[in-house]
Structure formats: C-alpha cells, structure tokens
C-alpha cells in the first residue's frame, strides 16, 4: 500500500493484500485523498479492534465493535454512522470484487441521528456582511459565494476560463470530479470585473491573496477571511457554508423547482435539497392559494 499510515500490520498477508487492493480501487475510481484518508483509517481501526481475519468477520462482530466504541468514546450517532458507512463501503467492495461471498455489513442499518439544519443568514446579516467587507476583493468573493451557492473548495478552484461574463455563469468543479454550471447576478459581475481590473496576480485562478507574494486562495484562507468579516459585522459563527445554505434555502422557499435547485447546488440526492425547505405559514398559504 502506498502511504505507510494506512498499512495493516497485524494481520496475514491476504488481509494486507485486500486493503492494498481497496486503496488502489479508491484511487482508480477518482476518490479524493480526503475521502481515502477518512475511509482507510476506519478500516484499520475496525481490524485492530475485532482481531479477526477479514473473511471471518461477521455481522455480530461489526455491531459489537460499533456499540462498544460508542460506549467507550461517547461519540455522537452522526460520528458512529460515519464509521458504519466506511465499513459498509469496504465490505460492499469486497463482495462486488468477489473477495467475499456476502458482505457482513449488509444488515447493519443506518444509525439514526438528528440533523440540525444550519441557520441561514437573514437579509440584515447578509447586508452587514457586504458592508463590512473591507475591499472590492472581499465584496466580490462574498457576493459570488452567495449568488452561486458554491462550496468553499469550489470557489477556491475557479479559474478565469470558468467565468462567462456574457451569460454571468461559472463552471464549478464539484465533488467526485463532477462539474456543473451556476449563475451569478449583475451585482457580482460588477464586483468581479472591478476586482480583476485592480488585482496584480497574473495566474489563471480567479481569486488570489491580497498581499505579495500573490498566490491562489485556498479553502483555509477563504474561511479565515469570512470569519474576519463575521467579527466585523457582529455575526456569530460566520463561515463560507452559511452563504451556500442561505442561497439554497432562499431559492427553495421562493418556489424554484427542487430539481433545478438540486442541479444548481450539486446535490447528489434531492432529499438533501429538500431538507433546506422551511415549512413556515407563509409558504403553506402560498401553496394553498396557488392550488385552489
């Protein structure tokens, strides 16, 4: 296996071979390194705890392992379900690849957990964030983040070639290598053009650092910038994802078809998009009057 940190040392050569093959499969399938870093340590931890060869692990072994881990570590159900997903993916791949006859994780059901939706920004907070943006660069980034509902990693990866000012569209490079097109308003276009006129960076990336040496922005630098704006604006826990949540929530609650919002947001499941719907009285009244 390529990275030493993923090496399985306590088991027979065949177990090590299976883990190496799984690592290779994840790479060939185009999984991001962050995904691999999430999956493989979970597999190693499971094998360390269960202390059985992979082919002998049963459904009961996995259930007991997860239950004991939660009891000892007091982890939330969301964390435990993330562990379950990694284990299920591993055994599903083993079954699909004919290394085992049947996945023992197949009967491990999803662990229920309450999902607390991220609170969207209200109009006054959005306005304060723009007012407290101290430069054209910051205004361009904040306005663009909100308009496009882009993930922060997607914003960091945008190049000049991805922008089409004639249509006010941008090509976003999303999760799993999936590209999609999003849109931005004339207001964002104005800020972007003004920013591009004054910036001194000569690279192809759309956004760069504000000081020399000019380098492309990163996910971390964008998050730090937004936190700083939040402090200036008096908005607690402001981070880039809240602009995405706010835009998607507003589009859904203003009647944009869920399928269209799903496409714009890059959600793989429409249920994710549906979770942004706020079923308030005004929405109910509007839908009722529209239906009669």
CSV table of C-alpha atoms in Angstrom, one decimal, residues 111-207:
chain,number,residue,atom,x,y,z
A,111,UNK,CA,-27.8,4.7,12.7
A,112,UNK,CA,-30.5,7.3,13.3
A,113,UNK,CA,-29.4,10.8,14.2
A,114,UNK,CA,-31.0,14.2,14.4
A,115,UNK,CA,-29.7,16.6,11.7
A,116,UNK,CA,-29.7,20.2,12.9
A,117,UNK,CA,-30.0,22.4,9.9
A,118,UNK,CA,-27.5,25.2,9.5
A,119,UNK,CA,-29.2,28.5,10.2
A,120,UNK,CA,-29.3,30.7,7.1
A,121,UNK,CA,-28.4,34.4,7.2
A,122,UNK,CA,-31.2,36.8,7.4
A,123,UNK,CA,-31.3,39.8,4.9
A,124,UNK,CA,-29.9,42.2,7.6
A,125,UNK,CA,-27.0,39.9,8.2
A,126,UNK,CA,-26.3,39.5,4.5
A,127,UNK,CA,-26.3,43.3,4.1
A,128,UNK,CA,-23.9,43.7,7.1
A,129,UNK,CA,-21.5,41.1,5.7
A,130,UNK,CA,-21.3,43.1,2.5
A,131,UNK,CA,-21.0,46.4,4.2
A,132,UNK,CA,-18.2,45.1,6.5
A,133,UNK,CA,-16.2,43.6,3.6
A,134,UNK,CA,-13.3,46.0,3.5
A,135,UNK,CA,-12.2,45.7,-0.1
A,136,UNK,CA,-13.5,45.1,-3.6
A,137,UNK,CA,-11.9,41.7,-3.4
A,138,UNK,CA,-13.8,40.7,-0.3
A,139,UNK,CA,-17.1,42.1,-1.7
A,140,UNK,CA,-16.5,40.1,-4.9
A,141,UNK,CA,-15.9,36.9,-3.0
A,142,UNK,CA,-18.8,37.3,-0.6
A,143,UNK,CA,-21.3,38.3,-3.3
A,144,UNK,CA,-20.1,35.5,-5.6
A,145,UNK,CA,-20.3,32.8,-2.8
A,146,UNK,CA,-23.9,33.8,-2.1
A,147,UNK,CA,-25.0,34.1,-5.7
A,148,UNK,CA,-23.6,30.8,-6.9
A,149,UNK,CA,-24.2,28.7,-3.7
A,150,UNK,CA,-20.8,27.3,-4.4
A,151,UNK,CA,-18.9,25.2,-1.8
A,152,UNK,CA,-15.8,26.9,-0.5
A,153,UNK,CA,-13.5,24.4,-2.1
A,154,UNK,CA,-15.2,25.1,-5.4
A,155,UNK,CA,-14.7,28.8,-5.1
A,156,UNK,CA,-11.0,28.2,-4.4
A,157,UNK,CA,-10.7,26.1,-7.6
A,158,UNK,CA,-12.3,28.6,-10.0
A,159,UNK,CA,-10.1,29.8,-12.9
A,160,UNK,CA,-10.7,32.7,-15.3
A,161,UNK,CA,-11.6,30.3,-18.0
A,162,UNK,CA,-14.5,29.1,-15.9
A,163,UNK,CA,-16.2,32.5,-15.9
A,164,UNK,CA,-18.5,33.6,-18.7
A,165,UNK,CA,-19.5,37.3,-18.2
A,166,UNK,CA,-21.7,37.2,-21.3
A,167,UNK,CA,-24.1,34.9,-19.6
A,168,UNK,CA,-23.0,35.5,-16.0
A,169,UNK,CA,-22.3,31.8,-15.5
A,170,UNK,CA,-19.4,29.9,-13.8
A,171,UNK,CA,-18.3,26.3,-14.2
A,172,UNK,CA,-17.8,24.8,-10.8
A,173,UNK,CA,-15.6,21.8,-10.2
A,174,UNK,CA,-17.5,19.8,-7.6
A,175,UNK,CA,-17.2,16.7,-5.6
A,176,UNK,CA,-16.1,13.5,-7.3
A,177,UNK,CA,-14.8,15.3,-10.3
A,178,UNK,CA,-18.4,16.4,-11.3
A,179,UNK,CA,-18.6,19.8,-13.0
A,180,UNK,CA,-21.7,21.9,-13.0
A,181,UNK,CA,-22.7,25.4,-14.1
A,182,UNK,CA,-24.0,28.0,-11.7
A,183,UNK,CA,-25.1,31.6,-12.1
A,184,UNK,CA,-24.3,35.0,-10.6
A,185,UNK,CA,-26.0,38.4,-10.6
A,186,UNK,CA,-25.0,41.6,-12.3
A,187,UNK,CA,-24.0,42.9,-8.9
A,188,UNK,CA,-21.5,40.1,-8.5
A,189,UNK,CA,-20.3,40.6,-12.1
A,190,UNK,CA,-19.7,44.3,-11.3
A,191,UNK,CA,-17.6,43.4,-8.2
A,192,UNK,CA,-15.7,40.7,-10.1
A,193,UNK,CA,-14.8,43.0,-13.0
A,194,UNK,CA,-13.7,45.7,-10.6
A,195,UNK,CA,-11.6,43.2,-8.7
A,196,UNK,CA,-10.0,41.8,-11.8
A,197,UNK,CA,-9.0,45.3,-13.0
A,198,UNK,CA,-7.2,46.1,-9.8
A,199,UNK,CA,-5.6,42.8,-8.9
A,200,UNK,CA,-1.9,42.3,-9.7
A,201,UNK,CA,-1.9,38.5,-9.8
A,202,UNK,CA,-1.0,37.1,-13.3
A,203,UNK,CA,-2.2,33.5,-12.7
A,204,UNK,CA,-5.3,31.8,-14.1
A,205,UNK,CA,-7.0,31.4,-10.8
A,206,UNK,CA,-10.0,33.8,-10.2
A,207,UNK,CA,-9.2,34.7,-6.6
